[in-house]
CSV table of C-alpha atoms and ligand atoms in Angstrom, one decimal:
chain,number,residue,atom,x,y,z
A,1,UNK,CA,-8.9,37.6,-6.0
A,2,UNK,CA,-5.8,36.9,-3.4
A,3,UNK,CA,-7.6,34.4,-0.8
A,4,UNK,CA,-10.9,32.6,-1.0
A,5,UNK,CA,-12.4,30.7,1.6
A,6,UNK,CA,-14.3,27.4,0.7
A,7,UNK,CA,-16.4,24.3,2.7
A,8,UNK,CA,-17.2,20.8,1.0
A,9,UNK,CA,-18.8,18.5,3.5
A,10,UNK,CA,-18.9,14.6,4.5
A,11,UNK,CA,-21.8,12.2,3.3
A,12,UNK,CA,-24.1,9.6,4.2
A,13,UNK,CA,-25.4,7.4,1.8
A,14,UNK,CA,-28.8,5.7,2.1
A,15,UNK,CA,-28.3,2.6,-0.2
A,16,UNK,CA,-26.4,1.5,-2.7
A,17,UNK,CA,-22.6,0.7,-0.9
A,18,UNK,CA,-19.8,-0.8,-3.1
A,19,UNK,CA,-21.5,-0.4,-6.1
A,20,UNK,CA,-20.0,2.7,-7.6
A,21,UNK,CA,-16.9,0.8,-8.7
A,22,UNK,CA,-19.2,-1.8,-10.4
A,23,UNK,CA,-20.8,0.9,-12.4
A,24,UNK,CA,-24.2,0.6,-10.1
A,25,UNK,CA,-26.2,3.2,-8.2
A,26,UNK,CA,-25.4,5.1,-5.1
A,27,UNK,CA,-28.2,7.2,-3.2
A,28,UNK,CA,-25.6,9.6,-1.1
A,29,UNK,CA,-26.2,13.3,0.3
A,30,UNK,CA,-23.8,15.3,1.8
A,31,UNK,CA,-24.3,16.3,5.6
A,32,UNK,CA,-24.1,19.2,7.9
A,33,UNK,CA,-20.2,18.3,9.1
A,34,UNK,CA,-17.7,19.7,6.7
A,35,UNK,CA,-14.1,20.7,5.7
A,36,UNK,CA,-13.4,24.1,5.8
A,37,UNK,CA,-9.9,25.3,3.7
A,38,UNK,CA,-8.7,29.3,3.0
A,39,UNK,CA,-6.8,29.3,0.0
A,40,UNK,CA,-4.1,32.7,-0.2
A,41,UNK,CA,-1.9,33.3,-3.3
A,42,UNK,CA,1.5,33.8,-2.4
A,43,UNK,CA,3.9,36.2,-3.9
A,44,UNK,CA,6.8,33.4,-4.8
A,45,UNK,CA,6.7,29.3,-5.7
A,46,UNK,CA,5.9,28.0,-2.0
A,47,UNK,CA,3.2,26.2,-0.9
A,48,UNK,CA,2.8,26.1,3.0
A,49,UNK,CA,0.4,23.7,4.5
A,50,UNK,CA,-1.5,24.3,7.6
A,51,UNK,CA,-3.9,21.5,9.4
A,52,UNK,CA,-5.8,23.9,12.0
A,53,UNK,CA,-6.8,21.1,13.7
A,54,UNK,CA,-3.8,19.2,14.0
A,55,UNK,CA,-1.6,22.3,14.9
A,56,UNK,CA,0.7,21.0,12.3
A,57,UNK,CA,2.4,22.6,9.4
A,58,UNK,CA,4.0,21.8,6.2
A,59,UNK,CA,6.2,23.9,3.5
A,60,UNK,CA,6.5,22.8,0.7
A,61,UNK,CA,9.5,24.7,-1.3
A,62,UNK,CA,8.4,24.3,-5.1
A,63,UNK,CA,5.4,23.4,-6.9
A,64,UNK,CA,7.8,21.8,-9.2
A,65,UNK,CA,8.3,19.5,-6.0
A,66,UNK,CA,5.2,17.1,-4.9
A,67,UNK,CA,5.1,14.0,-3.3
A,68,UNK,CA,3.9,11.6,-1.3
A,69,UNK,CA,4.5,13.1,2.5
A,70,UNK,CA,4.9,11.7,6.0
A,71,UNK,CA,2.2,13.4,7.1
A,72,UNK,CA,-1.1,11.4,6.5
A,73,UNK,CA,-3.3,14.7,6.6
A,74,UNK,CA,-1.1,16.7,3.9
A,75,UNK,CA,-1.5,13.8,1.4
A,76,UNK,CA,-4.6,14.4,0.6
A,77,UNK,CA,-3.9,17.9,-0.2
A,78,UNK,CA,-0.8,17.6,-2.2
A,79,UNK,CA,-2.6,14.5,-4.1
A,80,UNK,CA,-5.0,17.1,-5.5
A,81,UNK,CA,-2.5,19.4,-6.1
A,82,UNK,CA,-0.9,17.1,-8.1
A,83,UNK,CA,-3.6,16.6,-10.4
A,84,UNK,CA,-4.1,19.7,-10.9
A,85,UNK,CA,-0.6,20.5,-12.2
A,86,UNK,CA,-1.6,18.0,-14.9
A,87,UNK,CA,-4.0,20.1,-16.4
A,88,UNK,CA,-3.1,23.7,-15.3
A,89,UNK,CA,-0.1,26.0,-14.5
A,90,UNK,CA,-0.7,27.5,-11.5
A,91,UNK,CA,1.0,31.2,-11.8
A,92,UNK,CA,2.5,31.4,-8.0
A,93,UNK,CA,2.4,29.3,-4.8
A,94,UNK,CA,-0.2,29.3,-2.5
A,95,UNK,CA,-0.7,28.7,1.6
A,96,UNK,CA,-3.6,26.7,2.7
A,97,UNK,CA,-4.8,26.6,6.4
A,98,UNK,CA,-7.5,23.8,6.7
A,99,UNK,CA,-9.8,22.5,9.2
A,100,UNK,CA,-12.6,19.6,9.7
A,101,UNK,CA,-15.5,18.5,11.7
A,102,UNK,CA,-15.9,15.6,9.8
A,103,UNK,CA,-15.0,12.6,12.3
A,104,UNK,CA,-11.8,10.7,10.9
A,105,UNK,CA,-12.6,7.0,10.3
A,106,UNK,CA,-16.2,6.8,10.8
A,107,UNK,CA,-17.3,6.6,7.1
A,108,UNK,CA,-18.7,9.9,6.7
A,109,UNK,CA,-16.0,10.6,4.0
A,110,UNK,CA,-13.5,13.1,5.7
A,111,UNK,CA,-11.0,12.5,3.3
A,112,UNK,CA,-13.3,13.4,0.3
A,113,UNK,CA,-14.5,16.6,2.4
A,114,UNK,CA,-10.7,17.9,2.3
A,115,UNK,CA,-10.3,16.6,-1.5
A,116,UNK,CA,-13.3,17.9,-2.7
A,117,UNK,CA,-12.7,21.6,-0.6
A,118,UNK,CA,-9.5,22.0,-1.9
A,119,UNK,CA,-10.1,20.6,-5.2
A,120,UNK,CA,-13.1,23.1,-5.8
A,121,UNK,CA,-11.3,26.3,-3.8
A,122,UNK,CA,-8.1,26.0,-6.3
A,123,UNK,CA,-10.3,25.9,-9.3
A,124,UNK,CA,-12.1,29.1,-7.7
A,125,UNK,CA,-9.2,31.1,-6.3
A,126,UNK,CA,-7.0,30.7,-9.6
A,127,UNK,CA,-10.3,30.8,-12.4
A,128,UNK,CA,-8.7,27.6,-13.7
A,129,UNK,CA,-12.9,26.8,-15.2
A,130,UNK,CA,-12.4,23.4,-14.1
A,131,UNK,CA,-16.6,22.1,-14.1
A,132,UNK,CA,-17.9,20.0,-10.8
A,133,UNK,CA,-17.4,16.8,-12.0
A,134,UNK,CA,-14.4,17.1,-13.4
A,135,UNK,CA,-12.9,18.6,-9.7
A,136,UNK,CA,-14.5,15.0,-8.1
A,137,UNK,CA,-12.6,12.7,-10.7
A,138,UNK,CA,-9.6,14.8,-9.8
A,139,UNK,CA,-10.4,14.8,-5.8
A,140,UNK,CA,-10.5,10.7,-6.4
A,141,UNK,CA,-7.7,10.7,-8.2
A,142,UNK,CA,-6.2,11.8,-5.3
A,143,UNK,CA,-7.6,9.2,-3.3
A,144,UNK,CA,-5.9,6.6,-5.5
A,145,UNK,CA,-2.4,8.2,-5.8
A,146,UNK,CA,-2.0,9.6,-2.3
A,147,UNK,CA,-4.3,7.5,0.2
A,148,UNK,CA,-3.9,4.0,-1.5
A,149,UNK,CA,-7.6,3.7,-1.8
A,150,UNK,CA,-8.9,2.5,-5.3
A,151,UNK,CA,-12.4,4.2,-4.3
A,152,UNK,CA,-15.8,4.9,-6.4
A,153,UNK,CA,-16.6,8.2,-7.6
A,154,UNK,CA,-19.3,8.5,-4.5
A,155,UNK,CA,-17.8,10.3,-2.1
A,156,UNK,CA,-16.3,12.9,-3.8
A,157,UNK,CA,-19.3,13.2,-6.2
A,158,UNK,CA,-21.4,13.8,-3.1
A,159,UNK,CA,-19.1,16.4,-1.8
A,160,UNK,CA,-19.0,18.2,-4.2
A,161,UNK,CA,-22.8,18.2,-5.9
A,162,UNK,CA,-24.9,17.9,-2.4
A,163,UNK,CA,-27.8,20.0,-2.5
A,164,UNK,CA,-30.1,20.9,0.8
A,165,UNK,CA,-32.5,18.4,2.0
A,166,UNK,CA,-31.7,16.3,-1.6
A,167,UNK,CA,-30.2,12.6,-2.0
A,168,UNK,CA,-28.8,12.2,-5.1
A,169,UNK,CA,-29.1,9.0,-7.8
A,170,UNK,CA,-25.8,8.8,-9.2
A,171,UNK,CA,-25.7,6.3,-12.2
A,172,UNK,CA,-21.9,5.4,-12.0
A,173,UNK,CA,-21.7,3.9,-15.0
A,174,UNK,CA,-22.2,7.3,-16.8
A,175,UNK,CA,-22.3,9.7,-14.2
A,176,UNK,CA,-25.5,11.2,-14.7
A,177,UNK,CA,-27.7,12.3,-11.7
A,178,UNK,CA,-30.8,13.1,-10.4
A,179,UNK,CA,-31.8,14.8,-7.2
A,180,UNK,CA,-35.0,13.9,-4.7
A,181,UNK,CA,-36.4,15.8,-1.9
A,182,UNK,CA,-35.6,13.6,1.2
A,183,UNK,CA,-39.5,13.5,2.0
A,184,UNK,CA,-38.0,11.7,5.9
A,185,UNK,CA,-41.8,12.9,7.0
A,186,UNK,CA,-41.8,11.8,10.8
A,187,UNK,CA,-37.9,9.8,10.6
A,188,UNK,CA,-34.6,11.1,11.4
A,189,UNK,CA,-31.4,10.1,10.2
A,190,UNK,CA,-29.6,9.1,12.9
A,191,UNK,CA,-26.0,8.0,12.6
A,192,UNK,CA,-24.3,5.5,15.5
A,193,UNK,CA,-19.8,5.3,15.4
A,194,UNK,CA,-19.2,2.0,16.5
A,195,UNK,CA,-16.0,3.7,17.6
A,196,UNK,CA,-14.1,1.0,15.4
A,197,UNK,CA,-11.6,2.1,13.1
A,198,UNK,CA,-10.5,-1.0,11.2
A,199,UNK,CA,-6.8,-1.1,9.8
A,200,UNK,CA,-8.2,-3.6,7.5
A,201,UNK,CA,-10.2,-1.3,5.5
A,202,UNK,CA,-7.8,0.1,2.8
A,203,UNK,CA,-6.6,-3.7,2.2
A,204,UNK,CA,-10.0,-4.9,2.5
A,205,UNK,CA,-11.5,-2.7,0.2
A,206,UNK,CA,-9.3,-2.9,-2.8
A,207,UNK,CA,-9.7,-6.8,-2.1
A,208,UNK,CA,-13.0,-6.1,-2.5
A,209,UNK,CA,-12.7,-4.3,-5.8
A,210,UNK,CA,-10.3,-6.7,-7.2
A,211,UNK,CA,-13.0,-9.8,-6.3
A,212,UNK,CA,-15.4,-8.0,-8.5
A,213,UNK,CA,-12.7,-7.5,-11.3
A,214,UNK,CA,-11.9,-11.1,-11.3
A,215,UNK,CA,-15.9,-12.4,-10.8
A,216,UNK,CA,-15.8,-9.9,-14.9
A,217,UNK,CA,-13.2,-11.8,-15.9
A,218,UNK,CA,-14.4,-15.3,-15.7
A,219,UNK,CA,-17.8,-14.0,-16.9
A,220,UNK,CA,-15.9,-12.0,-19.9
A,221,UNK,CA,-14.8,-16.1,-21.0
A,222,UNK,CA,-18.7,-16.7,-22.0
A,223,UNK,CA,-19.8,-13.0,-22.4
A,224,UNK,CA,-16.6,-10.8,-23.8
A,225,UNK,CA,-18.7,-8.0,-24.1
A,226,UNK,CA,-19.9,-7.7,-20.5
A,227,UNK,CA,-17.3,-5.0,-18.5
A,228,UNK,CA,-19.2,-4.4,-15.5
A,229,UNK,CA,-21.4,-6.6,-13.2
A,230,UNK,CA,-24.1,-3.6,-13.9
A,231,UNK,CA,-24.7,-5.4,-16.7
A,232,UNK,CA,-24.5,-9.2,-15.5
A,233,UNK,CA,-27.8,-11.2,-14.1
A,234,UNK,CA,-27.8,-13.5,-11.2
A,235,UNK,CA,-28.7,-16.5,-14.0
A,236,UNK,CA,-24.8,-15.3,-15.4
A,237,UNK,CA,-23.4,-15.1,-12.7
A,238,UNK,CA,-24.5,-18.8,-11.5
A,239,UNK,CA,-23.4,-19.8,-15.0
A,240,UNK,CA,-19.8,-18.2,-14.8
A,241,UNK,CA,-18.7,-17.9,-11.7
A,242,UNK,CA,-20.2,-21.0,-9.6
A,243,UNK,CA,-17.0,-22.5,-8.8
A,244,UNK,CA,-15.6,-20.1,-7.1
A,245,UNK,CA,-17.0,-19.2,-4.2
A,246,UNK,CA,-15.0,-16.2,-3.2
A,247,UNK,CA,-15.9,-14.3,-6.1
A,248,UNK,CA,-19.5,-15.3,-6.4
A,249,UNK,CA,-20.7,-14.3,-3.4
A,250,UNK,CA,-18.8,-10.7,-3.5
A,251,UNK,CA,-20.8,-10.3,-7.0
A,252,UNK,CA,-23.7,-11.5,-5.9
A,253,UNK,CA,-23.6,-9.2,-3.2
A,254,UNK,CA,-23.1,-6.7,-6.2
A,255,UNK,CA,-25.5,-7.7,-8.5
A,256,UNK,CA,-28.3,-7.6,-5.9
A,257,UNK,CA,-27.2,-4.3,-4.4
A,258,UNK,CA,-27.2,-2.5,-7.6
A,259,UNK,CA,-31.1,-3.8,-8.1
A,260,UNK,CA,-32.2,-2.8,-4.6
A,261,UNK,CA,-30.7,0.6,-5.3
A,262,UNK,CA,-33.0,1.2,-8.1
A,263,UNK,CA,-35.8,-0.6,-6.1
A,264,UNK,CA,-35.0,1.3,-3.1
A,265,UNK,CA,-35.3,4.8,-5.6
A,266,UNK,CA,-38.9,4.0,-6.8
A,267,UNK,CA,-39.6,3.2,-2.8
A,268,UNK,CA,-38.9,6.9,-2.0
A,269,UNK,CA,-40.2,8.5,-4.8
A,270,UNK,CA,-43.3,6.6,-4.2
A,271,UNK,CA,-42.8,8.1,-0.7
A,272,UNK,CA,-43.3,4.8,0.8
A,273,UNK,CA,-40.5,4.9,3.5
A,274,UNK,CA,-41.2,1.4,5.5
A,275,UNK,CA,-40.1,-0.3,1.7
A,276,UNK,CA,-37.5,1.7,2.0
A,277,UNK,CA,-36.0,0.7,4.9
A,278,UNK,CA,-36.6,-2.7,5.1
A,279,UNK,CA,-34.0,-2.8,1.9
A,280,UNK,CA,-31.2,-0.8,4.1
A,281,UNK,CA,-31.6,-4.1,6.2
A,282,UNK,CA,-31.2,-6.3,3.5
A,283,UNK,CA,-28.6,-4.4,2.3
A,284,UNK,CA,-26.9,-4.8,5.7
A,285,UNK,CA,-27.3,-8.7,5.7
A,286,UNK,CA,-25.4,-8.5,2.3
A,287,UNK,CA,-22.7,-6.8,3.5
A,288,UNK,CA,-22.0,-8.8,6.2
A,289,UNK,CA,-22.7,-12.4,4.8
A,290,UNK,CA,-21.5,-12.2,1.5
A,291,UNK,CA,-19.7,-9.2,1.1
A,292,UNK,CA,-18.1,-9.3,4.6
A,293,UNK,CA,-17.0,-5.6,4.8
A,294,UNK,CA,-19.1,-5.6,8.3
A,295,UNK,CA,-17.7,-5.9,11.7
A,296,UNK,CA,-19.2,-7.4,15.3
A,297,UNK,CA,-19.6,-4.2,16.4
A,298,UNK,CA,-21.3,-3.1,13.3
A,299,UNK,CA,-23.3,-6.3,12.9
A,300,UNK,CA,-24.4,-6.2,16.8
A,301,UNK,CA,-26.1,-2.3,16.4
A,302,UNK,CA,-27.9,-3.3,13.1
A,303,UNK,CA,-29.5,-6.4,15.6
A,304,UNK,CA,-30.1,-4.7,18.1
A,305,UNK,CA,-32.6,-2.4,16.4
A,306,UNK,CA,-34.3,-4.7,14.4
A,307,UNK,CA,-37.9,-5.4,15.5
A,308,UNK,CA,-37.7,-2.0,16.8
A,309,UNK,CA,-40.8,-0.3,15.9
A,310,UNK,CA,-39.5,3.2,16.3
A,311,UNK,CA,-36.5,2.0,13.7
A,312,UNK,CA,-37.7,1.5,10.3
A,313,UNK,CA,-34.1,0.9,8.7
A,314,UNK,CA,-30.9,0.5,9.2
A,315,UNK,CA,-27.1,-0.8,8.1
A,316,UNK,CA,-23.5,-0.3,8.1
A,317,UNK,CA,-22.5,2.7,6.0
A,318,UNK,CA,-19.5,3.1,3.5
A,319,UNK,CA,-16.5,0.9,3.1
A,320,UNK,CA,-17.4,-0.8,6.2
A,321,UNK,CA,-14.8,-3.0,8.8
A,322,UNK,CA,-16.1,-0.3,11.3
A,323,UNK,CA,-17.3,3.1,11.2
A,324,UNK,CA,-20.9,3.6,11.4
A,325,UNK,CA,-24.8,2.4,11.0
A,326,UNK,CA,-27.5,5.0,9.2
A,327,UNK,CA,-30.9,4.3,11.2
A,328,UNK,CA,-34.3,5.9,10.0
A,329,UNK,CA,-35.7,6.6,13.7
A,330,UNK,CA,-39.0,7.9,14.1
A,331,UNK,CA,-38.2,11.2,15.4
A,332,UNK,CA,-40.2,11.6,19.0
A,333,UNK,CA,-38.1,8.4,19.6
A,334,UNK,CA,-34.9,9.4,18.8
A,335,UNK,CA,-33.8,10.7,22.3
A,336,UNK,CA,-34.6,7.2,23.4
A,337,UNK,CA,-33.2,5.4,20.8
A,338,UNK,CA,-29.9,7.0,21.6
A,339,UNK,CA,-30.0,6.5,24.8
A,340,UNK,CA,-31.1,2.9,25.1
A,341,UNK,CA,-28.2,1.9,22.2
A,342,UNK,CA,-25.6,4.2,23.9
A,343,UNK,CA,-25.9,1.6,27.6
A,344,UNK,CA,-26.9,-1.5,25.4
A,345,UNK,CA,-23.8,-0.7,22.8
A,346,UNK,CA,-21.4,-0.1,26.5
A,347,UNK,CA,-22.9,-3.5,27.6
A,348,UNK,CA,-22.0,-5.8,24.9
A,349,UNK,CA,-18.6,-4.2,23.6
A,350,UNK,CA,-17.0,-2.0,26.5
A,351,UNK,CA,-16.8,0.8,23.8
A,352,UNK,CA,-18.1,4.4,23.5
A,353,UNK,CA,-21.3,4.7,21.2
A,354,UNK,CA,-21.7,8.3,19.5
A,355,UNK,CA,-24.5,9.3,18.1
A,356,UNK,CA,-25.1,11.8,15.4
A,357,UNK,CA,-28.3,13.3,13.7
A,358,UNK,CA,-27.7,14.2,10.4
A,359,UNK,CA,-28.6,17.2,8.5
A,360,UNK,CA,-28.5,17.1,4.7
A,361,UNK,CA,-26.5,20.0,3.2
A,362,UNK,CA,-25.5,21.9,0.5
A,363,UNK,CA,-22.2,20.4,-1.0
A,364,UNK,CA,-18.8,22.5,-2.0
A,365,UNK,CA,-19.7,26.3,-1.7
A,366,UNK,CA,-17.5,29.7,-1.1
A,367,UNK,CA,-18.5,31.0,2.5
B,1,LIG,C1,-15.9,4.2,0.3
B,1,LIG,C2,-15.5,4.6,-1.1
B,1,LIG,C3,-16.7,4.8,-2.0
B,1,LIG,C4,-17.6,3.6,-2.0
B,1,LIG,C5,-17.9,3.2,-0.5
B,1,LIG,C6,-18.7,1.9,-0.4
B,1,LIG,O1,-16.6,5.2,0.9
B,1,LIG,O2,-14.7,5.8,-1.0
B,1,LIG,O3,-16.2,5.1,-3.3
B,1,LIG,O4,-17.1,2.5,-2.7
B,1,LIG,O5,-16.7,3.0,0.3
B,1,LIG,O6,-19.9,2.1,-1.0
């Protein structure tokens, strides 16, 4: 084979947010908008970069020569490229020409969707038998080298293992996963971008992680063998960690999180969606008061819709300082929905509201 051409798409996730680095739950599903990247062999050592979308190019003269690049968008292709010269010899240089739909910054995960597409069309084009989850520890490795981001395994998990009109229980802690139908019956998943693209939310998150990692450490004084807060109560947490409020309330947040994710499960498998939902909106309060990875903008959609009768959940999504809210909407409201938020949204914050309705898709695939 001398060219393949591959897709790996964005995600949502339904509950279950900054818990994958705190060896918890995630309920994600990859979605209809996607990363699209043709590989080609080349005949000599070169690698030459294309972002379609971007019109902008990059050459890279050696394999033997990878690093860290002014240009954002070709980071996180030479950060997988990178790990991938740690395991396997690659026997000539290849172009890539890539291109996305998923939007940048609204925490749908377009920088796992380019990871995970060339992560899994390398492995493909050059037979390297590198298995699924293997290519999304590599994809986040990538994350953490080239974008600064000490993220979870979720996004890239969800990329890459999506399945059609499935959400997917990942148990971070040792990575084993199950699939459900999506049984949405008369809802939509609807998807509002506040527009906001927070600068804060690299710094913010790893602040994030490393308030978790110190909320272990105090806890590890009492209980040494505790290494994650998947395995701490609330009754531990009030005995450890009271005097520091910082850290309390992030694990809290945690602790609670990771327990409504494995409520929230049993809610849809007993197909009782209303349950369901009402824990996305608890899981919003605890990302905005105690976890405080929310924004106004963020905070004032999830408001606005509660009460609503046609909404029967909703909350920020992903790492949070902007991006957007996943609302279940009953689905001969949904027209309306957008439309009332879209004026209501222009109202209060002067900004452009825009709406997506979400598709669950297949993850990484050969087209
Ligand atoms: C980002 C990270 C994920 C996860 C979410 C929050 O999307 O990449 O690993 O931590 O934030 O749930």
């Amino acid at each position: 084979m001398q060219s393949i051409t591959v897709t790996a798409p964005g995600r949502i996730n339904l509950i279950g947010e900054h818990t994958d680095y705190n060896n918890g739950f995630v309920l994600p599903a990859a979605i209809q908008m996607a990363a699209t990247a043709t590989i080609t062999k080349r005949a000599d050592d070169e690698i030459h970069l294309t972002a379609n979308d971007l019109n902008d190019s990059l050459i890279i003269d050696s394999i033997a020569n990878l690093r860290i690049n002014e240009k954002q968008w070709a980071n996180y292709i030479i950060g997988v490229i990178v790990q991938f010269v740690k395991k396997r010899k690659f026997p000539t240089g290849f172009d890539i020409r890539i291109s996305s739909n998923v939007p940048i910054g609204a925490g749908l995960s377009s920088s796992a969707a380019i990871e995970c597409a060339i992560a899994f069309g390398l492995n493909e084009l050059f037979e390297f038998g590198i298995d699924k989850m293997e290519l999304a520890l590599i994809a986040q490795k990538a994350e953490h080298d080239f974008a600064g981001v000490q993220c979870g395994i979720m996004d890239q998990f969800a990329s890459m293992f999506g399945r059609k009109n499935k959400v997917m229980l990942l148990d971070c802690q040792n990575r084993e996963y199950r699939y459900f139908p999506f049984e949405r019956g008369d809802y939509q998943i609807v998807l509002l971008d506040t527009g906001i693209k927070h600068s804060l939310a690299i710094s913010e998150y790893n602040v994030r992680k490393a308030a978790c990692e110190k909320g272990i450490e105090l806890i590890q004084e009492k209980y040494p063998a505790i290494e994650s807060l998947r395995n701490v109560t609330i009754a531990i947490l009030n005995e450890c960690v009271d005097d520091h409020l910082e850290e309390y309330n992030k694990c809290k947040y945690v602790i609670e999180e990771i327990e409504r994710t494995q409520a929230a499960t049993a809610d849809l498998e007993s197909n009782n969606l209303i349950a369901f939902g009402q824990k996305m909106f608890a899981t919003h309060a605890g990302l905005s008061k105690l976890y405080e990875v929310s924004c106004p903008e963020l905070d004032f959609l999830v408001s606005a819709v509660e009460g609503n009768e046609n909404v029967i959940g909703a909350r920020m999504m992903g790492g949070g300082f902007g991006g957007c809210t996943i609302n279940l909407v009953k689905s001969d409201a949904v027209n309306e929905f957008i439309e009332q938020l879209t004026v209501h949204y222009h109202t209060h914050t002067g900004k452009q509201l825009t709406p997506y309705i979400v598709s669950i898709e297949e993850g990484a695939h050969i087209l």
